[in-house]
Amino acid sequence: MDIGLVGLGKMGGNMRTRMRNAGVTVVGYDHNPEVSDVSTLAEMVDKLPSPKIVWVMVPAGDITRSTVEELLGLLSEGDVIVDGGNSRWTDDELHAELAAKKNIGYVDCGVSGGVWGLDNGYALMAGGTSEDIAKVQFAFDALKPEGESGFVHAGRVGAGHFSKMVHNGIEYAMMQAYAEGFELLEKVDMVDNVTDVFDSWRTGTVVRSWLLDLLVNALQEDPGLSKVRGYAEDSGEGRWTVEAAIDNAVPMHTIAASLFARFSSRQDESPAMQAVAAMRQQFGGHAVRAAEEKGIDPADADPADPV
C-alpha cells in the first residue's frame, strides 16, 4: 500500500488525494516544490519499501522518456514502473524493453476521468504481465470508481494505452456530433432554447452521456458559448487512432472526420473553402464575396456558358 507518484498536476494531484483517502501511502514528487512531498526522484524512491512501485503522470514524449530512464537508474529487480500518462503504445514497448534488461516490471495505464476523477473515480485500462499488474492492484482499486466496472487488464504492455487511444478517438467523434447538432439548432430560427433541448436529452434518450452532461453545464454557464473561441486542439491520440486504422486497414470515417474538423477550427480563413468557392464561381457563376465587392451580380450567368 505504498507508491511513488511522479507528476502532481491537475490529474496527478487529485490521484494522490484519492489514493490517500483510500489508505494508500503516497510519496509524491513534482518539479513544483509547493506540491511535492520530496525534493528529488531519488529521495522519493528511498522512501518506498520494496518492491517499489512508481506511477508516472507527466506529459507524453520526451518528459516521460527521461523520467522513465532516470527511474531505471534508481530502481531494482522486482520493482515496477507504471506510466499513467497519455503515451503512445509504441513508447511503452520501448520502455518495457529497457526495464526488462534490469528485471524491472513495466505497466502502461490509460487513465480517464479528468478533474472529476477525484470524486467519481478513474476509468483505468492497464497493460502488462499478470505479475506486475498484481503488484499495482492496490492502487488500481483505490483509483477506480465504486462497483465492478472501471478497471481492465487489457493485455500485454501497450494494450492499456492502445485502449485509451481508441477511447479518445471515439470521444472525438461523439464531441463532434454534439457540436454539429448544437450549431444547427442555433443556426435555424426554430428552437427557442437550445440549452433546454440539450438538457432534455439527458434522461431517457439514446444519446445521453457524460459528455452531454458537460455540454449542458457549459451552455448553462454561457448560453450560445459566446465566451468560448472556436479553436480545438488535439492531444495526439486522435491522430494515433487514425494512423493505427490506416496501418490495419480499418475504415474509420467518423473518427477521421472529427479529427480533421479540429484542424479546420484553427484556420481564420480556410484555403480549401476558398478553392471550393472559386470553383463554384467558375462552373456555375455562383455568388462569391469577391464578385459582390466588384459590383457584379454572380447570379447572372454568361449566356454563352454551357453550364
PDB file of C-alpha atoms in Angstrom:
ATOM      1  CA  MET A   1       0.000   0.000   0.000  1.00  0.00           C
ATOM      2  CA  ASP A   2       2.953   2.322  -0.707  1.00  0.00           C
ATOM      3  CA  ILE A   3       3.518   4.057  -4.022  1.00  0.00           C
ATOM      4  CA  GLY A   4       5.593   6.843  -5.516  1.00  0.00           C
ATOM      5  CA  LEU A   5       3.777   9.295  -7.777  1.00  0.00           C
ATOM      6  CA  VAL A   6       5.682  11.486 -10.236  1.00  0.00           C
ATOM      7  CA  GLY A   7       3.752  14.498 -11.551  1.00  0.00           C
ATOM      8  CA  LEU A   8       1.268  16.288  -9.299  1.00  0.00           C
ATOM      9  CA  GLY A   9      -0.647  18.470 -11.744  1.00  0.00           C
ATOM     10  CA  LYS A  10      -4.429  18.506 -12.086  1.00  0.00           C
ATOM     11  CA  MET A  11      -4.663  14.768 -12.648  1.00  0.00           C
ATOM     12  CA  GLY A  12      -1.714  13.587 -10.565  1.00  0.00           C
ATOM     13  CA  GLY A  13      -2.549  15.796  -7.605  1.00  0.00           C
ATOM     14  CA  ASN A  14      -6.133  14.528  -7.456  1.00  0.00           C
ATOM     15  CA  MET A  15      -4.975  10.937  -7.869  1.00  0.00           C
ATOM     16  CA  ARG A  16      -2.650  11.343  -4.898  1.00  0.00           C
ATOM     17  CA  THR A  17      -5.565  12.617  -2.808  1.00  0.00           C
ATOM     18  CA  ARG A  18      -7.898   9.808  -3.889  1.00  0.00           C
ATOM     19  CA  MET A  19      -5.323   7.124  -3.098  1.00  0.00           C
ATOM     20  CA  ARG A  20      -4.549   8.656   0.277  1.00  0.00           C
ATOM     21  CA  ASN A  21      -8.263   8.773   1.044  1.00  0.00           C
ATOM     22  CA  ALA A  22      -8.302   5.011   0.398  1.00  0.00           C
ATOM     23  CA  GLY A  23      -5.466   4.375   2.838  1.00  0.00           C
ATOM     24  CA  VAL A  24      -2.567   4.220   0.374  1.00  0.00           C
ATOM     25  CA  THR A  25       0.721   5.817   1.429  1.00  0.00           C
ATOM     26  CA  VAL A  26       1.717   8.102  -1.453  1.00  0.00           C
ATOM     27  CA  VAL A  27       5.090   9.810  -1.780  1.00  0.00           C
ATOM     28  CA  GLY A  28       4.660  12.450  -4.462  1.00  0.00           C
ATOM     29  CA  TYR A  29       7.333  14.201  -6.494  1.00  0.00           C
ATOM     30  CA  ASP A  30       6.875  17.233  -8.718  1.00  0.00           C
ATOM     31  CA  HIS A  31       9.151  19.956 -10.076  1.00  0.00           C
ATOM     32  CA  ASN A  32       6.933  22.410  -8.193  1.00  0.00           C
ATOM     33  CA  PRO A  33       8.237  22.315  -4.586  1.00  0.00           C
ATOM     34  CA  GLU A  34       4.948  23.748  -3.297  1.00  0.00           C
ATOM     35  CA  VAL A  35       3.105  20.486  -4.074  1.00  0.00           C
ATOM     36  CA  SER A  36       5.958  17.970  -3.854  1.00  0.00           C
ATOM     37  CA  ASP A  37       6.491  15.695  -0.852  1.00  0.00           C
ATOM     38  CA  VAL A  38      10.197  15.275  -1.615  1.00  0.00           C
ATOM     39  CA  SER A  39      12.856  17.303  -3.378  1.00  0.00           C
ATOM     40  CA  THR A  40      14.178  14.661  -5.813  1.00  0.00           C
ATOM     41  CA  LEU A  41      13.199  11.428  -7.535  1.00  0.00           C
ATOM     42  CA  ALA A  42      15.969   9.675  -5.628  1.00  0.00           C
ATOM     43  CA  GLU A  43      14.520  10.803  -2.299  1.00  0.00           C
ATOM     44  CA  MET A  44      11.090   9.559  -3.349  1.00  0.00           C
ATOM     45  CA  VAL A  45      12.474   6.129  -4.269  1.00  0.00           C
ATOM     46  CA  ASP A  46      14.412   5.898  -0.981  1.00  0.00           C
ATOM     47  CA  LYS A  47      11.190   6.378   0.993  1.00  0.00           C
ATOM     48  CA  LEU A  48       9.433   3.433  -0.673  1.00  0.00           C
ATOM     49  CA  PRO A  49       9.542  -0.157   0.644  1.00  0.00           C
ATOM     50  CA  SER A  50      10.376  -2.982  -1.767  1.00  0.00           C
ATOM     51  CA  PRO A  51       9.082  -3.963  -4.176  1.00  0.00           C
ATOM     52  CA  LYS A  52       8.925  -0.304  -5.093  1.00  0.00           C
ATOM     53  CA  ILE A  53       6.012   0.877  -7.232  1.00  0.00           C
ATOM     54  CA  VAL A  54       6.353   4.238  -9.014  1.00  0.00           C
ATOM     55  CA  TRP A  55       3.470   5.730 -11.008  1.00  0.00           C
ATOM     56  CA  VAL A  56       4.428   8.374 -13.611  1.00  0.00           C
ATOM     57  CA  MET A  57       1.885  11.087 -14.522  1.00  0.00           C
ATOM     58  CA  VAL A  58       3.812  13.511 -16.726  1.00  0.00           C
ATOM     59  CA  PRO A  59       3.301  14.685 -20.349  1.00  0.00           C
ATOM     60  CA  ALA A  60       3.863  12.074 -23.049  1.00  0.00           C
ATOM     61  CA  GLY A  61       7.011  12.075 -25.142  1.00  0.00           C
ATOM     62  CA  ASP A  62      10.409  13.342 -24.067  1.00  0.00           C
ATOM     63  CA  ILE A  63       9.393  14.153 -20.479  1.00  0.00           C
ATOM     64  CA  THR A  64       8.020  10.660 -19.877  1.00  0.00           C
ATOM     65  CA  ARG A  65      11.027   9.106 -21.600  1.00  0.00           C
ATOM     66  CA  SER A  66      13.568  10.986 -19.483  1.00  0.00           C
ATOM     67  CA  THR A  67      11.620  10.260 -16.281  1.00  0.00           C
ATOM     68  CA  VAL A  68      11.500   6.526 -17.029  1.00  0.00           C
ATOM     69  CA  GLU A  69      15.214   6.458 -17.831  1.00  0.00           C
ATOM     70  CA  GLU A  70      16.055   8.202 -14.557  1.00  0.00           C
ATOM     71  CA  LEU A  71      13.849   5.815 -12.595  1.00  0.00           C
ATOM     72  CA  LEU A  72      15.533   2.817 -14.213  1.00  0.00           C
ATOM     73  CA  GLY A  73      18.772   4.050 -12.684  1.00  0.00           C
ATOM     74  CA  LEU A  74      17.183   4.243  -9.241  1.00  0.00           C
ATOM     75  CA  LEU A  75      15.022   1.104  -9.077  1.00  0.00           C
ATOM     76  CA  SER A  76      15.988  -2.550  -8.658  1.00  0.00           C
ATOM     77  CA  GLU A  77      14.886  -6.019  -9.720  1.00  0.00           C
ATOM     78  CA  GLY A  78      11.274  -6.713  -8.874  1.00  0.00           C
ATOM     79  CA  ASP A  79      10.230  -3.049  -8.782  1.00  0.00           C
ATOM     80  CA  VAL A  80       7.531  -1.741 -11.150  1.00  0.00           C
ATOM     81  CA  ILE A  81       7.107   1.455 -13.161  1.00  0.00           C
ATOM     82  CA  VAL A  82       3.580   2.498 -14.173  1.00  0.00           C
ATOM     83  CA  ASP A  83       3.125   5.028 -16.975  1.00  0.00           C
ATOM     84  CA  GLY A  84      -0.305   6.578 -16.409  1.00  0.00           C
ATOM     85  CA  GLY A  85       0.091   9.450 -18.873  1.00  0.00           C
ATOM     86  CA  ASN A  86      -1.059   9.573 -22.474  1.00  0.00           C
ATOM     87  CA  SER A  87       1.972   7.886 -24.003  1.00  0.00           C
ATOM     88  CA  ARG A  88       1.796   6.179 -27.374  1.00  0.00           C
ATOM     89  CA  TRP A  89       1.739   2.388 -27.054  1.00  0.00           C
ATOM     90  CA  THR A  90       4.898   2.087 -29.150  1.00  0.00           C
ATOM     91  CA  ASP A  91       6.772   4.089 -26.483  1.00  0.00           C
ATOM     92  CA  ASP A  92       5.518   1.623 -23.870  1.00  0.00           C
ATOM     93  CA  GLU A  93       7.075  -1.243 -25.783  1.00  0.00           C
ATOM     94  CA  LEU A  94      10.446   0.520 -25.905  1.00  0.00           C
ATOM     95  CA  HIS A  95      10.333   1.437 -22.215  1.00  0.00           C
ATOM     96  CA  ALA A  96       9.338  -2.096 -21.241  1.00  0.00           C
ATOM     97  CA  GLU A  97      12.340  -3.488 -23.137  1.00  0.00           C
ATOM     98  CA  LEU A  98      14.665  -1.146 -21.245  1.00  0.00           C
ATOM     99  CA  ALA A  99      13.071  -2.121 -17.924  1.00  0.00           C
ATOM    100  CA  ALA A 100      13.275  -5.839 -18.704  1.00  0.00           C
ATOM    101  CA  LYS A 101      17.058  -5.607 -19.033  1.00  0.00           C
ATOM    102  CA  LYS A 102      17.128  -4.775 -15.310  1.00  0.00           C
ATOM    103  CA  ASN A 103      14.287  -7.172 -14.416  1.00  0.00           C
ATOM    104  CA  ILE A 104      12.094  -4.190 -13.550  1.00  0.00           C
ATOM    105  CA  GLY A 105       8.403  -4.522 -14.342  1.00  0.00           C
ATOM    106  CA  TYR A 106       6.582  -2.103 -16.607  1.00  0.00           C
ATOM    107  CA  VAL A 107       2.851  -1.354 -16.736  1.00  0.00           C
ATOM    108  CA  ASP A 108       1.107   1.134 -19.017  1.00  0.00           C
ATOM    109  CA  CYS A 109      -2.216   2.509 -17.830  1.00  0.00           C
ATOM    110  CA  GLY A 110      -4.660   4.670 -19.729  1.00  0.00           C
ATOM    111  CA  VAL A 111      -6.472   6.914 -17.267  1.00  0.00           C
ATOM    112  CA  SER A 112      -9.792   8.630 -17.985  1.00  0.00           C
ATOM    113  CA  GLY A 113     -11.786  10.818 -15.648  1.00  0.00           C
ATOM    114  CA  GLY A 114     -10.229  14.267 -15.809  1.00  0.00           C
ATOM    115  CA  VAL A 115     -10.699  16.663 -12.927  1.00  0.00           C
ATOM    116  CA  TRP A 116     -13.871  14.786 -11.902  1.00  0.00           C
ATOM    117  CA  GLY A 117     -11.924  11.639 -11.095  1.00  0.00           C
ATOM    118  CA  LEU A 118     -11.148  12.689  -7.533  1.00  0.00           C
ATOM    119  CA  ASP A 119     -14.793  12.236  -6.532  1.00  0.00           C
ATOM    120  CA  ASN A 120     -16.075   9.863  -9.208  1.00  0.00           C
ATOM    121  CA  GLY A 121     -13.040   7.633  -9.670  1.00  0.00           C
ATOM    122  CA  TYR A 122     -10.958   6.989 -12.769  1.00  0.00           C
ATOM    123  CA  ALA A 123     -11.514   4.504 -15.584  1.00  0.00           C
ATOM    124  CA  LEU A 124      -8.276   2.529 -15.852  1.00  0.00           C
ATOM    125  CA  MET A 125      -7.021   0.440 -18.792  1.00  0.00           C
ATOM    126  CA  ALA A 126      -3.780  -1.384 -17.945  1.00  0.00           C
ATOM    127  CA  GLY A 127      -1.265  -3.343 -19.985  1.00  0.00           C
ATOM    128  CA  GLY A 128       1.474  -5.612 -18.651  1.00  0.00           C
ATOM    129  CA  THR A 129       2.137  -9.045 -17.211  1.00  0.00           C
ATOM    130  CA  SER A 130      -0.261 -10.513 -14.669  1.00  0.00           C
ATOM    131  CA  GLU A 131       2.536 -10.492 -12.090  1.00  0.00           C
ATOM    132  CA  ASP A 132       3.233  -6.778 -12.490  1.00  0.00           C
ATOM    133  CA  ILE A 133      -0.468  -5.905 -12.589  1.00  0.00           C
ATOM    134  CA  ALA A 134      -0.958  -7.748  -9.297  1.00  0.00           C
ATOM    135  CA  LYS A 135       1.737  -5.635  -7.626  1.00  0.00           C
ATOM    136  CA  VAL A 136      -0.124  -2.443  -8.590  1.00  0.00           C
ATOM    137  CA  GLN A 137      -3.657  -3.722  -7.973  1.00  0.00           C
ATOM    138  CA  PHE A 138      -3.993  -1.887  -4.636  1.00  0.00           C
ATOM    139  CA  ALA A 139      -3.542   1.422  -6.492  1.00  0.00           C
ATOM    140  CA  PHE A 140      -5.994   0.452  -9.245  1.00  0.00           C
ATOM    141  CA  ASP A 141      -8.576  -0.452  -6.599  1.00  0.00           C
ATOM    142  CA  ALA A 142      -8.110   2.887  -4.859  1.00  0.00           C
ATOM    143  CA  LEU A 143      -8.411   4.930  -8.053  1.00  0.00           C
ATOM    144  CA  LYS A 144     -11.248   3.161  -9.884  1.00  0.00           C
ATOM    145  CA  PRO A 145     -14.937   4.054  -9.400  1.00  0.00           C
ATOM    146  CA  GLU A 146     -17.035   2.052  -6.969  1.00  0.00           C
ATOM    147  CA  GLY A 147     -18.524  -1.147  -8.362  1.00  0.00           C
ATOM    148  CA  GLU A 148     -17.221  -3.890 -10.611  1.00  0.00           C
ATOM    149  CA  SER A 149     -16.527  -1.796 -13.723  1.00  0.00           C
ATOM    150  CA  GLY A 150     -13.856   0.856 -14.221  1.00  0.00           C
ATOM    151  CA  PHE A 151     -10.670  -1.247 -14.350  1.00  0.00           C
ATOM    152  CA  VAL A 152      -9.467  -3.661 -17.012  1.00  0.00           C
ATOM    153  CA  HIS A 153      -6.265  -5.595 -17.553  1.00  0.00           C
ATOM    154  CA  ALA A 154      -6.420  -5.038 -21.297  1.00  0.00           C
ATOM    155  CA  GLY A 155      -3.490  -7.226 -22.317  1.00  0.00           C
ATOM    156  CA  ARG A 156       0.273  -7.086 -22.758  1.00  0.00           C
ATOM    157  CA  VAL A 157       2.389  -3.951 -22.388  1.00  0.00           C
ATOM    158  CA  GLY A 158       0.964  -1.275 -24.673  1.00  0.00           C
ATOM    159  CA  ALA A 159      -2.599  -2.606 -24.543  1.00  0.00           C
ATOM    160  CA  GLY A 160      -3.631  -0.103 -21.874  1.00  0.00           C
ATOM    161  CA  HIS A 161      -2.598   2.974 -23.812  1.00  0.00           C
ATOM    162  CA  PHE A 162      -3.843   1.486 -27.087  1.00  0.00           C
ATOM    163  CA  SER A 163      -7.279   1.021 -25.488  1.00  0.00           C
ATOM    164  CA  LYS A 164      -7.231   4.568 -24.104  1.00  0.00           C
ATOM    165  CA  MET A 165      -6.198   5.865 -27.536  1.00  0.00           C
ATOM    166  CA  VAL A 166      -9.241   4.263 -29.174  1.00  0.00           C
ATOM    167  CA  HIS A 167     -11.391   5.562 -26.307  1.00  0.00           C
ATOM    168  CA  ASN A 168     -10.215   9.094 -27.074  1.00  0.00           C
ATOM    169  CA  GLY A 169     -10.819   8.619 -30.798  1.00  0.00           C
ATOM    170  CA  ILE A 170     -14.431   7.679 -30.041  1.00  0.00           C
ATOM    171  CA  GLU A 171     -14.612  10.697 -27.742  1.00  0.00           C
ATOM    172  CA  TYR A 172     -13.548  12.956 -30.649  1.00  0.00           C
ATOM    173  CA  ALA A 173     -16.417  11.649 -32.789  1.00  0.00           C
ATOM    174  CA  MET A 174     -19.043  11.961 -30.040  1.00  0.00           C
ATOM    175  CA  MET A 175     -17.994  15.524 -29.257  1.00  0.00           C
ATOM    176  CA  GLN A 176     -18.115  16.460 -32.940  1.00  0.00           C
ATOM    177  CA  ALA A 177     -21.635  15.062 -33.329  1.00  0.00           C
ATOM    178  CA  TYR A 178     -22.907  17.055 -30.348  1.00  0.00           C
ATOM    179  CA  ALA A 179     -21.122  20.167 -31.644  1.00  0.00           C
ATOM    180  CA  GLU A 180     -22.647  19.922 -35.128  1.00  0.00           C
ATOM    181  CA  GLY A 181     -26.101  19.405 -33.638  1.00  0.00           C
ATOM    182  CA  PHE A 182     -25.564  22.472 -31.462  1.00  0.00           C
ATOM    183  CA  GLU A 183     -24.612  24.593 -34.477  1.00  0.00           C
ATOM    184  CA  LEU A 184     -27.700  23.562 -36.457  1.00  0.00           C
ATOM    185  CA  LEU A 185     -30.041  24.215 -33.540  1.00  0.00           C
ATOM    186  CA  GLU A 186     -28.504  27.656 -33.052  1.00  0.00           C
ATOM    187  CA  LYS A 187     -28.476  28.473 -36.772  1.00  0.00           C
ATOM    188  CA  VAL A 188     -32.100  27.790 -37.635  1.00  0.00           C
ATOM    189  CA  ASP A 189     -34.720  30.215 -36.357  1.00  0.00           C
ATOM    190  CA  MET A 190     -36.866  27.440 -34.957  1.00  0.00           C
ATOM    191  CA  VAL A 191     -35.807  26.423 -31.432  1.00  0.00           C
ATOM    192  CA  ASP A 192     -36.327  28.968 -28.658  1.00  0.00           C
ATOM    193  CA  ASN A 193     -33.973  27.482 -26.062  1.00  0.00           C
ATOM    194  CA  VAL A 194     -31.134  25.287 -27.310  1.00  0.00           C
ATOM    195  CA  THR A 195     -29.794  24.704 -23.806  1.00  0.00           C
ATOM    196  CA  ASP A 196     -33.112  23.257 -22.647  1.00  0.00           C
ATOM    197  CA  VAL A 197     -33.252  20.984 -25.682  1.00  0.00           C
ATOM    198  CA  PHE A 198     -29.862  19.500 -24.874  1.00  0.00           C
ATOM    199  CA  ASP A 199     -30.845  19.257 -21.215  1.00  0.00           C
ATOM    200  CA  SER A 200     -33.983  17.308 -22.161  1.00  0.00           C
ATOM    201  CA  TRP A 201     -31.833  14.699 -23.901  1.00  0.00           C
ATOM    202  CA  ARG A 202     -30.003  13.832 -20.676  1.00  0.00           C
ATOM    203  CA  THR A 203     -32.739  11.462 -19.472  1.00  0.00           C
ATOM    204  CA  GLY A 204     -34.349   8.640 -21.393  1.00  0.00           C
ATOM    205  CA  THR A 205     -32.728   9.232 -24.793  1.00  0.00           C
ATOM    206  CA  VAL A 206     -30.209   7.048 -26.586  1.00  0.00           C
ATOM    207  CA  VAL A 207     -27.747   9.961 -26.923  1.00  0.00           C
ATOM    208  CA  ARG A 208     -27.428  10.653 -23.204  1.00  0.00           C
ATOM    209  CA  SER A 209     -23.841  10.589 -21.886  1.00  0.00           C
ATOM    210  CA  TRP A 210     -21.436  12.288 -19.543  1.00  0.00           C
ATOM    211  CA  LEU A 211     -20.183  14.390 -22.467  1.00  0.00           C
ATOM    212  CA  LEU A 212     -23.740  15.606 -22.961  1.00  0.00           C
ATOM    213  CA  ASP A 213     -23.914  16.483 -19.265  1.00  0.00           C
ATOM    214  CA  LEU A 214     -20.732  18.523 -19.615  1.00  0.00           C
ATOM    215  CA  LEU A 215     -22.033  20.327 -22.705  1.00  0.00           C
ATOM    216  CA  VAL A 216     -25.230  21.259 -20.868  1.00  0.00           C
ATOM    217  CA  ASN A 217     -23.141  22.582 -17.959  1.00  0.00           C
ATOM    218  CA  ALA A 218     -21.182  24.740 -20.397  1.00  0.00           C
ATOM    219  CA  LEU A 219     -24.349  26.042 -22.072  1.00  0.00           C
ATOM    220  CA  GLN A 220     -25.960  26.869 -18.736  1.00  0.00           C
ATOM    221  CA  GLU A 221     -22.889  28.880 -17.763  1.00  0.00           C
ATOM    222  CA  ASP A 222     -22.614  30.576 -21.163  1.00  0.00           C
ATOM    223  CA  PRO A 223     -25.706  30.244 -23.417  1.00  0.00           C
ATOM    224  CA  GLY A 224     -24.613  30.403 -27.032  1.00  0.00           C
ATOM    225  CA  LEU A 225     -20.991  29.832 -25.947  1.00  0.00           C
ATOM    226  CA  SER A 226     -20.115  33.423 -26.799  1.00  0.00           C
ATOM    227  CA  LYS A 227     -17.185  33.406 -24.357  1.00  0.00           C
ATOM    228  CA  VAL A 228     -15.504  30.407 -25.958  1.00  0.00           C
ATOM    229  CA  ARG A 229     -13.277  30.695 -29.018  1.00  0.00           C
ATOM    230  CA  GLY A 230     -13.976  28.111 -31.712  1.00  0.00           C
ATOM    231  CA  TYR A 231     -10.497  26.587 -31.579  1.00  0.00           C
ATOM    232  CA  ALA A 232      -9.966  22.947 -30.629  1.00  0.00           C
ATOM    233  CA  GLU A 233      -6.586  21.309 -30.047  1.00  0.00           C
ATOM    234  CA  ASP A 234      -5.955  17.578 -30.311  1.00  0.00           C
ATOM    235  CA  SER A 235      -3.852  15.734 -27.755  1.00  0.00           C
ATOM    236  CA  GLY A 236      -2.331  13.402 -30.328  1.00  0.00           C
ATOM    237  CA  GLU A 237      -4.379  10.332 -29.521  1.00  0.00           C
ATOM    238  CA  GLY A 238      -6.943  11.101 -32.207  1.00  0.00           C
ATOM    239  CA  ARG A 239      -4.141  11.177 -34.774  1.00  0.00           C
ATOM    240  CA  TRP A 240      -2.654   7.939 -33.441  1.00  0.00           C
ATOM    241  CA  THR A 241      -6.066   6.261 -33.663  1.00  0.00           C
ATOM    242  CA  VAL A 242      -6.438   7.214 -37.327  1.00  0.00           C
ATOM    243  CA  GLU A 243      -2.846   6.151 -38.055  1.00  0.00           C
ATOM    244  CA  ALA A 244      -3.499   2.762 -36.439  1.00  0.00           C
ATOM    245  CA  ALA A 245      -6.654   2.407 -38.527  1.00  0.00           C
ATOM    246  CA  ILE A 246      -4.628   3.070 -41.688  1.00  0.00           C
ATOM    247  CA  ASP A 247      -1.923   0.595 -40.636  1.00  0.00           C
ATOM    248  CA  ASN A 248      -4.548  -2.102 -40.048  1.00  0.00           C
ATOM    249  CA  ALA A 249      -6.905  -1.238 -42.939  1.00  0.00           C
ATOM    250  CA  VAL A 250      -9.800  -0.456 -40.598  1.00  0.00           C
ATOM    251  CA  PRO A 251     -12.380   2.004 -42.011  1.00  0.00           C
ATOM    252  CA  MET A 252     -12.688   4.894 -39.579  1.00  0.00           C
ATOM    253  CA  HIS A 253     -14.800   7.505 -41.358  1.00  0.00           C
ATOM    254  CA  THR A 254     -16.333   9.281 -38.380  1.00  0.00           C
ATOM    255  CA  ILE A 255     -13.285   9.499 -36.123  1.00  0.00           C
ATOM    256  CA  ALA A 256     -11.085  10.670 -39.014  1.00  0.00           C
ATOM    257  CA  ALA A 257     -13.622  13.350 -39.947  1.00  0.00           C
ATOM    258  CA  SER A 258     -13.821  14.570 -36.344  1.00  0.00           C
ATOM    259  CA  LEU A 259     -10.034  14.893 -36.235  1.00  0.00           C
ATOM    260  CA  PHE A 260      -9.963  16.902 -39.462  1.00  0.00           C
ATOM    261  CA  ALA A 261     -12.742  19.125 -38.108  1.00  0.00           C
ATOM    262  CA  ARG A 262     -10.408  20.168 -35.308  1.00  0.00           C
ATOM    263  CA  PHE A 263      -7.811  21.154 -37.875  1.00  0.00           C
ATOM    264  CA  SER A 264     -10.433  23.351 -39.583  1.00  0.00           C
ATOM    265  CA  SER A 265     -11.078  25.118 -36.286  1.00  0.00           C
ATOM    266  CA  ARG A 266      -7.555  26.541 -36.359  1.00  0.00           C
ATOM    267  CA  GLN A 267      -7.978  28.391 -39.644  1.00  0.00           C
ATOM    268  CA  ASP A 268      -9.135  32.011 -39.714  1.00  0.00           C
ATOM    269  CA  GLU A 269      -9.780  31.587 -43.434  1.00  0.00           C
ATOM    270  CA  SER A 270      -9.881  28.125 -44.973  1.00  0.00           C
ATOM    271  CA  PRO A 271      -7.772  27.854 -48.153  1.00  0.00           C
ATOM    272  CA  ALA A 272      -9.743  24.730 -49.094  1.00  0.00           C
ATOM    273  CA  MET A 273     -13.065  26.560 -48.886  1.00  0.00           C
ATOM    274  CA  GLN A 274     -11.593  29.438 -50.875  1.00  0.00           C
ATOM    275  CA  ALA A 275     -10.803  26.908 -53.603  1.00  0.00           C
ATOM    276  CA  VAL A 276     -14.336  25.481 -53.389  1.00  0.00           C
ATOM    277  CA  ALA A 277     -15.818  28.970 -53.711  1.00  0.00           C
ATOM    278  CA  ALA A 278     -13.582  29.724 -56.701  1.00  0.00           C
ATOM    279  CA  MET A 279     -14.596  26.521 -58.487  1.00  0.00           C
ATOM    280  CA  ARG A 280     -18.278  27.201 -57.828  1.00  0.00           C
ATOM    281  CA  GLN A 281     -17.863  30.625 -59.408  1.00  0.00           C
ATOM    282  CA  GLN A 282     -16.064  29.183 -62.429  1.00  0.00           C
ATOM    283  CA  PHE A 283     -18.502  26.430 -63.332  1.00  0.00           C
ATOM    284  CA  GLY A 284     -21.799  27.937 -62.339  1.00  0.00           C
ATOM    285  CA  GLY A 285     -21.495  31.637 -61.682  1.00  0.00           C
ATOM    286  CA  HIS A 286     -22.324  31.068 -58.022  1.00  0.00           C
ATOM    287  CA  ALA A 287     -22.070  34.068 -55.748  1.00  0.00           C
ATOM    288  CA  VAL A 288     -18.761  34.747 -54.108  1.00  0.00           C
ATOM    289  CA  ARG A 289     -17.696  37.649 -51.992  1.00  0.00           C
ATOM    290  CA  ALA A 290     -15.112  38.915 -54.498  1.00  0.00           C
ATOM    291  CA  ALA A 291     -17.740  39.295 -57.224  1.00  0.00           C
ATOM    292  CA  GLU A 292     -20.075  41.223 -54.954  1.00  0.00           C
ATOM    293  CA  GLU A 293     -17.296  43.566 -53.925  1.00  0.00           C
ATOM    294  CA  LYS A 294     -16.757  44.433 -57.607  1.00  0.00           C
ATOM    295  CA  GLY A 295     -20.419  45.251 -58.061  1.00  0.00           C
ATOM    296  CA  ILE A 296     -21.033  42.182 -60.217  1.00  0.00           C
ATOM    297  CA  ASP A 297     -24.103  40.029 -59.759  1.00  0.00           C
ATOM    298  CA  PRO A 298     -22.608  36.499 -59.733  1.00  0.00           C
ATOM    299  CA  ALA A 299     -26.087  35.030 -60.244  1.00  0.00           C
ATOM    300  CA  ASP A 300     -26.199  36.419 -63.796  1.00  0.00           C
ATOM    301  CA  ALA A 301     -24.706  33.566 -65.764  1.00  0.00           C
ATOM    302  CA  ASP A 302     -22.976  34.162 -69.075  1.00  0.00           C
ATOM    303  CA  PRO A 303     -25.452  33.172 -71.844  1.00  0.00           C
ATOM    304  CA  ALA A 304     -22.518  31.661 -73.717  1.00  0.00           C
ATOM    305  CA  ASP A 305     -21.614  29.445 -70.785  1.00  0.00           C
ATOM    306  CA  PRO A 306     -22.902  25.905 -71.444  1.00  0.00           C
ATOM    307  CA  VAL A 307     -23.286  25.298 -67.704  1.00  0.00           C
TER     308      VAL A 307
END
